[in-house]
PDB file of C-alpha atoms in Angstrom:
ATOM      1  CA  ASP N 129      89.124  92.253  97.440  1.00 70.00           C
ATOM      2  CA  VAL N 130      92.273  93.417  99.161  1.00 70.00           C
ATOM      3  CA  LYS N 131      94.052  90.583 100.864  1.00 91.00           C
ATOM      4  CA  VAL N 132      96.521  91.095 103.693  1.00 96.00           C
ATOM      5  CA  THR N 133      97.890  87.788 104.899  1.00 96.00           C
ATOM      6  CA  GLN N 134      99.752  87.196 108.122  1.00 96.00           C
ATOM      7  CA  SER N 135     101.573  83.904 107.986  1.00 89.00           C
ATOM      8  CA  SER N 136     101.277  82.972 111.668  1.00 90.00           C
ATOM      9  CA  ARG N 137      98.020  83.268 113.585  1.00 93.00           C
ATOM     10  CA  TYR N 138      99.152  81.886 116.940  1.00 96.00           C
ATOM     11  CA  LEU N 139     102.702  81.685 118.253  1.00 96.00           C
ATOM     12  CA  VAL N 140     104.226  80.800 121.598  1.00 97.00           C
ATOM     13  CA  LYS N 141     107.858  81.847 122.054  1.00 97.00           C
ATOM     14  CA  ARG N 142     110.319  81.829 124.907  1.00 98.00           C
ATOM     15  CA  THR N 143     111.829  84.936 126.456  1.00 98.00           C
ATOM     16  CA  GLY N 144     114.954  85.949 124.560  1.00 97.00           C
ATOM     17  CA  GLU N 145     113.993  84.231 121.312  1.00 97.00           C
ATOM     18  CA  LYS N 146     114.116  86.080 118.003  1.00 97.00           C
ATOM     19  CA  VAL N 147     110.640  86.271 116.495  1.00 97.00           C
ATOM     20  CA  PHE N 148     109.638  86.997 112.914  1.00 97.00           C
ATOM     21  CA  LEU N 149     106.093  88.001 111.964  1.00 97.00           C
ATOM     22  CA  GLU N 150     105.491  88.012 108.233  1.00 97.00           C
ATOM     23  CA  CYS N 151     102.875  89.921 106.267  1.00 97.00           C
ATOM     24  CA  VAL N 152     102.042  89.902 102.564  1.00 97.00           C
ATOM     25  CA  GLN N 153      99.575  92.074 100.642  1.00 96.00           C
ATOM     26  CA  ASP N 154      98.364  91.510  97.109  1.00 94.00           C
ATOM     27  CA  MET N 155      97.181  95.001  96.082  1.00 92.00           C
ATOM     28  CA  ASP N 156     100.465  96.697  95.209  1.00 93.00           C
ATOM     29  CA  HIS N 157      99.989  99.102  98.130  1.00 94.00           C
ATOM     30  CA  GLU N 158     102.868 101.465  98.880  1.00 94.00           C
ATOM     31  CA  ASN N 159     102.173 101.688 102.593  1.00 95.00           C
ATOM     32  CA  MET N 160     102.416  98.851 105.065  1.00 97.00           C
ATOM     33  CA  PHE N 161     102.002  98.988 108.823  1.00 97.00           C
ATOM     34  CA  TRP N 162     102.487  96.951 111.960  1.00 98.00           C
ATOM     35  CA  TYR N 163     100.157  97.642 114.879  1.00 97.00           C
ATOM     36  CA  ARG N 164      99.929  96.157 118.305  1.00 97.00           C
ATOM     37  CA  GLN N 165      96.527  95.748 119.971  1.00 95.00           C
ATOM     38  CA  ASP N 166      96.114  95.420 123.728  1.00 93.00           C
ATOM     39  CA  PRO N 167      92.875  95.662 125.761  1.00 87.00           C
ATOM     40  CA  GLY N 168      92.039  99.274 126.619  1.00 85.00           C
ATOM     41  CA  LEU N 169      94.963 100.660 124.609  1.00 88.00           C
ATOM     42  CA  GLY N 170      93.493 100.491 121.125  1.00 89.00           C
ATOM     43  CA  LEU N 171      95.655 100.167 118.036  1.00 93.00           C
ATOM     44  CA  ARG N 172      99.194 101.395 118.537  1.00 93.00           C
ATOM     45  CA  LEU N 173     101.509 101.844 115.579  1.00 94.00           C
ATOM     46  CA  ILE N 174     104.884 100.128 115.890  1.00 97.00           C
ATOM     47  CA  TYR N 175     106.453 100.834 112.496  1.00 97.00           C
ATOM     48  CA  PHE N 176     105.316 101.672 109.015  1.00 95.00           C
ATOM     49  CA  SER N 177     106.843 101.657 105.568  1.00 96.00           C
ATOM     50  CA  TYR N 178     105.875 103.842 102.618  1.00 93.00           C
ATOM     51  CA  ASP N 179     108.161 102.171 100.080  1.00 93.00           C
ATOM     52  CA  VAL N 180     110.576  99.295  99.642  1.00 94.00           C
ATOM     53  CA  LYS N 181     113.501  99.557 102.075  1.00 90.00           C
ATOM     54  CA  MET N 182     111.919 102.643 103.687  1.00 93.00           C
ATOM     55  CA  LYS N 183     110.641 102.597 107.249  1.00 95.00           C
ATOM     56  CA  GLU N 184     109.499 105.024 109.894  1.00 95.00           C
ATOM     57  CA  LYS N 185     109.016 104.582 113.601  1.00 95.00           C
ATOM     58  CA  GLY N 186     105.524 104.659 114.934  1.00 93.00           C
ATOM     59  CA  ASP N 187     104.418 105.342 118.480  1.00 91.00           C
ATOM     60  CA  ILE N 188     105.965 102.273 120.182  1.00 95.00           C
ATOM     61  CA  PRO N 189     109.028 101.079 118.187  1.00 97.00           C
ATOM     62  CA  GLU N 190     111.175 100.051 121.158  1.00 97.00           C
ATOM     63  CA  GLY N 191     112.079  96.378 121.090  1.00 97.00           C
ATOM     64  CA  TYR N 192     111.014  95.942 117.454  1.00 98.00           C
ATOM     65  CA  SER N 193     112.546  96.260 114.008  1.00 97.00           C
ATOM     66  CA  VAL N 194     111.118  95.811 110.526  1.00 97.00           C
ATOM     67  CA  SER N 195     112.184  94.771 107.079  1.00 97.00           C
ATOM     68  CA  ARG N 196     110.701  95.559 103.693  1.00 97.00           C
ATOM     69  CA  GLU N 197     112.777  94.069 100.897  1.00 96.00           C
ATOM     70  CA  LYS N 198     109.853  93.643  98.491  1.00 96.00           C
ATOM     71  CA  LYS N 199     106.816  95.847  98.004  1.00 96.00           C
ATOM     72  CA  GLU N 200     104.329  93.156  98.940  1.00 97.00           C
ATOM     73  CA  ARG N 201     106.058  91.922 102.092  1.00 97.00           C
ATOM     74  CA  PHE N 202     106.620  93.586 105.457  1.00 98.00           C
ATOM     75  CA  SER N 203     108.208  91.751 108.361  1.00 97.00           C
ATOM     76  CA  LEU N 204     108.168  92.594 112.048  1.00 98.00           C
ATOM     77  CA  ILE N 205     111.126  91.363 114.072  1.00 98.00           C
ATOM     78  CA  LEU N 206     111.399  91.012 117.814  1.00 97.00           C
ATOM     79  CA  GLU N 207     115.161  90.713 118.348  1.00 94.00           C
ATOM     80  CA  SER N 208     114.834  89.331 121.866  1.00 97.00           C
ATOM     81  CA  ALA N 209     111.255  88.600 122.858  1.00 97.00           C
ATOM     82  CA  SER N 210     110.082  89.656 126.289  1.00 98.00           C
ATOM     83  CA  THR N 211     106.899  88.814 128.202  1.00 98.00           C
ATOM     84  CA  ASN N 212     105.614  92.393 127.828  1.00 97.00           C
ATOM     85  CA  GLN N 213     105.505  91.816 124.086  1.00 98.00           C
ATOM     86  CA  THR N 214     102.738  89.270 124.517  1.00 98.00           C
ATOM     87  CA  SER N 215      99.993  90.802 122.401  1.00 97.00           C
ATOM     88  CA  MET N 216      97.999  90.689 119.210  1.00 97.00           C
ATOM     89  CA  TYR N 217      99.872  92.053 116.206  1.00 98.00           C
ATOM     90  CA  LEU N 218      98.042  93.421 113.190  1.00 98.00           C
ATOM     91  CA  CYS N 219      99.588  94.059 109.812  1.00 98.00           C
ATOM     92  CA  ALA N 220      97.897  96.508 107.435  1.00 97.00           C
ATOM     93  CA  SER N 221      98.378  98.141 104.059  1.00 96.00           C
ATOM     94  CA  SER N 222      97.069 101.155 102.169  1.00 93.00           C
ATOM     95  CA  PHE N 223      97.475 103.036  98.933  1.00 90.00           C
ATOM     96  CA  GLY N 224      98.908 106.546  99.047  1.00 84.00           C
ATOM     97  CA  GLU N 225      97.951 109.234 101.531  1.00 80.00           C
ATOM     98  CA  GLY N 226      94.619 109.579 103.271  1.00 78.00           C
ATOM     99  CA  ASN N 227      93.181 106.269 102.165  1.00 83.00           C
ATOM    100  CA  THR N 228      91.635 103.191 103.715  1.00 89.00           C
ATOM    101  CA  ILE N 229      93.882 100.873 105.680  1.00 93.00           C
ATOM    102  CA  TYR N 230      93.203  97.151 105.229  1.00 95.00           C
ATOM    103  CA  PHE N 231      94.099  94.827 108.069  1.00 97.00           C
ATOM    104  CA  GLY N 232      95.324  91.249 108.181  1.00 97.00           C
ATOM    105  CA  GLU N 233      93.735  88.645 110.457  1.00 95.00           C
ATOM    106  CA  GLY N 234      96.197  89.274 113.274  1.00 96.00           C
ATOM    107  CA  SER N 235      98.931  87.242 114.944  1.00 97.00           C
ATOM    108  CA  TRP N 236      98.511  86.299 118.582  1.00 97.00           C
ATOM    109  CA  LEU N 237     101.948  86.134 120.197  1.00 97.00           C
ATOM    110  CA  THR N 238     102.537  84.740 123.671  1.00 98.00           C
ATOM    111  CA  VAL N 239     106.008  85.087 125.170  1.00 98.00           C
ATOM    112  CA  VAL N 240     106.659  82.791 128.122  1.00 97.00           C
TER     113      VAL N 240
ATOM    114  CA  GLY O 166     101.205 114.451 115.633  1.00 80.00           C
ATOM    115  CA  GLU O 167      97.504 113.771 115.368  1.00 86.00           C
ATOM    116  CA  ASN O 168      95.663 112.866 118.576  1.00 90.00           C
ATOM    117  CA  VAL O 169      92.280 111.143 118.332  1.00 93.00           C
ATOM    118  CA  GLU O 170      90.029 110.735 121.341  1.00 93.00           C
ATOM    119  CA  GLN O 171      86.939 108.588 121.404  1.00 91.00           C
ATOM    120  CA  HIS O 172      83.959 108.740 123.793  1.00 79.00           C
ATOM    121  CA  PRO O 173      82.334 106.965 125.516  1.00 76.00           C
ATOM    122  CA  SER O 174      84.581 103.937 126.014  1.00 86.00           C
ATOM    123  CA  THR O 175      81.614 101.611 126.500  1.00 91.00           C
ATOM    124  CA  LEU O 176      78.059 102.011 125.293  1.00 94.00           C
ATOM    125  CA  SER O 177      75.116  99.724 126.009  1.00 96.00           C
ATOM    126  CA  VAL O 178      71.908 100.143 123.989  1.00 96.00           C
ATOM    127  CA  GLN O 179      68.628  98.306 123.759  1.00 97.00           C
ATOM    128  CA  GLU O 180      68.050  96.510 120.507  1.00 97.00           C
ATOM    129  CA  GLY O 181      66.244  98.842 118.124  1.00 97.00           C
ATOM    130  CA  ASP O 182      67.586 102.016 119.731  1.00 97.00           C
ATOM    131  CA  SER O 183      70.228 104.293 118.217  1.00 97.00           C
ATOM    132  CA  ALA O 184      73.898 104.442 119.190  1.00 96.00           C
ATOM    133  CA  VAL O 185      76.204 107.435 118.754  1.00 96.00           C
ATOM    134  CA  ILE O 186      79.974 107.434 119.203  1.00 94.00           C
ATOM    135  CA  LYS O 187      81.895 110.684 119.058  1.00 95.00           C
ATOM    136  CA  CYS O 188      85.542 111.285 118.234  1.00 96.00           C
ATOM    137  CA  THR O 189      87.629 114.419 118.424  1.00 97.00           C
ATOM    138  CA  TYR O 190      90.886 115.084 116.611  1.00 96.00           C
ATOM    139  CA  SER O 191      93.620 117.644 117.044  1.00 95.00           C
ATOM    140  CA  ASP O 192      95.183 118.307 113.627  1.00 92.00           C
ATOM    141  CA  SER O 193      93.116 120.619 111.444  1.00 90.00           C
ATOM    142  CA  ALA O 194      95.055 119.357 108.398  1.00 90.00           C
ATOM    143  CA  SER O 195      93.532 115.860 108.714  1.00 92.00           C
ATOM    144  CA  ASN O 196      91.193 115.212 105.805  1.00 91.00           C
ATOM    145  CA  TYR O 197      90.119 111.566 105.970  1.00 93.00           C
ATOM    146  CA  PHE O 198      88.107 109.995 108.782  1.00 96.00           C
ATOM    147  CA  PRO O 199      87.282 106.269 108.669  1.00 96.00           C
ATOM    148  CA  TRP O 200      85.387 104.105 111.134  1.00 97.00           C
ATOM    149  CA  TYR O 201      86.318 100.472 111.728  1.00 97.00           C
ATOM    150  CA  LYS O 202      84.321  97.702 113.355  1.00 97.00           C
ATOM    151  CA  GLN O 203      86.083  94.838 115.103  1.00 97.00           C
ATOM    152  CA  GLU O 204      84.126  91.780 116.153  1.00 95.00           C
ATOM    153  CA  LEU O 205      85.554  89.498 118.803  1.00 92.00           C
ATOM    154  CA  GLY O 206      88.607  87.623 117.527  1.00 89.00           C
ATOM    155  CA  LYS O 207      88.472  89.237 114.090  1.00 93.00           C
ATOM    156  CA  ARG O 208      90.323  91.957 112.225  1.00 95.00           C
ATOM    157  CA  PRO O 209      89.119  95.584 112.200  1.00 96.00           C
ATOM    158  CA  GLN O 210      87.091  96.228 109.063  1.00 95.00           C
ATOM    159  CA  LEU O 211      86.128  99.538 107.485  1.00 95.00           C
ATOM    160  CA  ILE O 212      82.407 100.265 107.783  1.00 97.00           C
ATOM    161  CA  ILE O 213      82.185 103.865 106.639  1.00 97.00           C
ATOM    162  CA  ASP O 214      84.458 106.824 105.995  1.00 95.00           C
ATOM    163  CA  ILE O 215      84.177 110.527 105.275  1.00 95.00           C
ATOM    164  CA  ARG O 216      86.439 113.122 103.727  1.00 92.00           C
ATOM    165  CA  SER O 217      86.806 116.699 104.866  1.00 88.00           C
ATOM    166  CA  ASN O 218      84.882 118.176 101.932  1.00 87.00           C
ATOM    167  CA  VAL O 219      81.696 116.366 103.049  1.00 85.00           C
ATOM    168  CA  GLY O 220      79.630 116.988 106.180  1.00 91.00           C
ATOM    169  CA  GLU O 221      77.638 113.774 106.321  1.00 94.00           C
ATOM    170  CA  LYS O 222      77.588 110.339 104.728  1.00 94.00           C
ATOM    171  CA  LYS O 223      75.071 107.557 105.122  1.00 96.00           C
ATOM    172  CA  ASP O 224      75.052 103.852 104.312  1.00 95.00           C
ATOM    173  CA  GLN O 225      71.842 102.048 105.284  1.00 96.00           C
ATOM    174  CA  ARG O 226      71.705 102.037 109.115  1.00 97.00           C
ATOM    175  CA  ILE O 227      75.030 103.767 109.680  1.00 98.00           C
ATOM    176  CA  ALA O 228      76.000 107.380 109.128  1.00 98.00           C
ATOM    177  CA  VAL O 229      78.964 109.574 109.890  1.00 97.00           C
ATOM    178  CA  THR O 230      78.907 113.324 110.477  1.00 97.00           C
ATOM    179  CA  LEU O 231      81.895 115.655 110.449  1.00 96.00           C
ATOM    180  CA  ASN O 232      82.254 119.069 112.054  1.00 95.00           C
ATOM    181  CA  LYS O 233      85.560 120.488 110.857  1.00 93.00           C
ATOM    182  CA  THR O 234      85.253 123.699 112.840  1.00 93.00           C
ATOM    183  CA  ALA O 235      84.872 121.833 116.112  1.00 94.00           C
ATOM    184  CA  LYS O 236      87.208 119.020 114.977  1.00 95.00           C
ATOM    185  CA  HIS O 237      84.881 116.186 115.800  1.00 95.00           C
ATOM    186  CA  PHE O 238      83.117 113.439 113.904  1.00 96.00           C
ATOM    187  CA  SER O 239      80.507 110.953 114.993  1.00 96.00           C
ATOM    188  CA  LEU O 240      79.224 107.509 114.057  1.00 97.00           C
ATOM    189  CA  HIS O 241      75.471 106.982 114.189  1.00 97.00           C
ATOM    190  CA  ILE O 242      73.916 103.526 114.155  1.00 97.00           C
ATOM    191  CA  THR O 243      70.138 103.385 113.916  1.00 97.00           C
ATOM    192  CA  GLU O 244      67.818 100.446 114.696  1.00 97.00           C
ATOM    193  CA  THR O 245      70.639  98.589 116.432  1.00 97.00           C
ATOM    194  CA  GLN O 246      70.758  94.813 116.139  1.00 97.00           C
ATOM    195  CA  PRO O 247      72.692  92.191 118.150  1.00 96.00           C
ATOM    196  CA  GLU O 248      75.215  91.859 115.298  1.00 96.00           C
ATOM    197  CA  ASP O 249      76.170  95.507 115.844  1.00 97.00           C
ATOM    198  CA  SER O 250      77.817  94.468 119.125  1.00 97.00           C
ATOM    199  CA  ALA O 251      81.549  95.045 118.559  1.00 97.00           C
ATOM    200  CA  VAL O 252      84.417  97.420 119.201  1.00 96.00           C
ATOM    201  CA  TYR O 253      84.358 100.500 116.988  1.00 97.00           C
ATOM    202  CA  PHE O 254      87.488 102.522 116.200  1.00 96.00           C
ATOM    203  CA  CYS O 255      87.594 105.986 114.713  1.00 96.00           C
ATOM    204  CA  ALA O 256      90.679 107.339 112.973  1.00 95.00           C
ATOM    205  CA  ALA O 257      92.005 110.499 111.365  1.00 94.00           C
ATOM    206  CA  SER O 258      94.547 110.764 108.582  1.00 89.00           C
ATOM    207  CA  GLU O 259      98.083 111.885 109.323  1.00 79.00           C
ATOM    208  CA  GLY O 260      99.819 111.818 105.928  1.00 81.00           C
ATOM    209  CA  ASN O 261     100.420 108.180 104.948  1.00 81.00           C
ATOM    210  CA  ARG O 262      99.205 106.880 108.288  1.00 85.00           C
ATOM    211  CA  LEU O 263      96.055 106.900 110.396  1.00 90.00           C
ATOM    212  CA  ALA O 264      95.859 107.878 114.060  1.00 90.00           C
ATOM    213  CA  PHE O 265      93.296 105.684 115.843  1.00 92.00           C
ATOM    214  CA  GLY O 266      91.143 106.309 118.877  1.00 92.00           C
ATOM    215  CA  LYS O 267      91.264 103.753 121.680  1.00 92.00           C
ATOM    216  CA  GLY O 268      88.030 102.094 120.633  1.00 94.00           C
ATOM    217  CA  ASN O 269      84.469 101.947 121.883  1.00 94.00           C
ATOM    218  CA  GLN O 270      82.770  98.755 123.037  1.00 95.00           C
ATOM    219  CA  VAL O 271      79.149  98.752 121.882  1.00 96.00           C
ATOM    220  CA  VAL O 272      76.826  96.191 123.470  1.00 97.00           C
ATOM    221  CA  VAL O 273      73.365  95.729 122.002  1.00 97.00           C
ATOM    222  CA  ILE O 274      70.998  94.228 124.558  1.00 96.00           C
ATOM    223  CA  PRO O 275      68.329  91.998 122.995  1.00 93.00           C
TER     224      PRO O 275
END
């Protein structure tokens, strides 16, 4: 079974704090993704990476950055958290093009 | 880029009836179309998928049909049960990534 693990399930951070969300996958997948899920807006892609040290902007990259130093690990960084970044964040991974994406359990972030 | 639209946004069905969710996509080059089910508080999980060289695929009570000419694909759930209540997302491939629809809330009424 593919396992995508998000290290933090529930976080509460203050406005202006730097926030790190970590994700690890164990299937040697090339592609890793960070999505944000909000009610009525579906799954919106923030950033994705198709190889180590490679990254591409998704649909809503503003206010976020990412890091992929190792193939199995993909981090989402909020440089200065704001209340409008309160959301559920989903990490995912996949192998190659046109293949199934496997999601982590999600990280619920509240910015106060 | 690929644009996926999903209709209806909410669907209520009586237990035992069938449910159909339809998605349309914009990029004729897309060739992989998965469906995900997300139960409350859980991660989205793949329930069925179809590739562009196939018109229909079935797995027990769920099936997916694809019409490449019209650029739409549909999820069919037969003999619905309370555990089918969830949000369902369709998606279409866009190279290494998937473009998702906004989701469809299915409520099965006992």
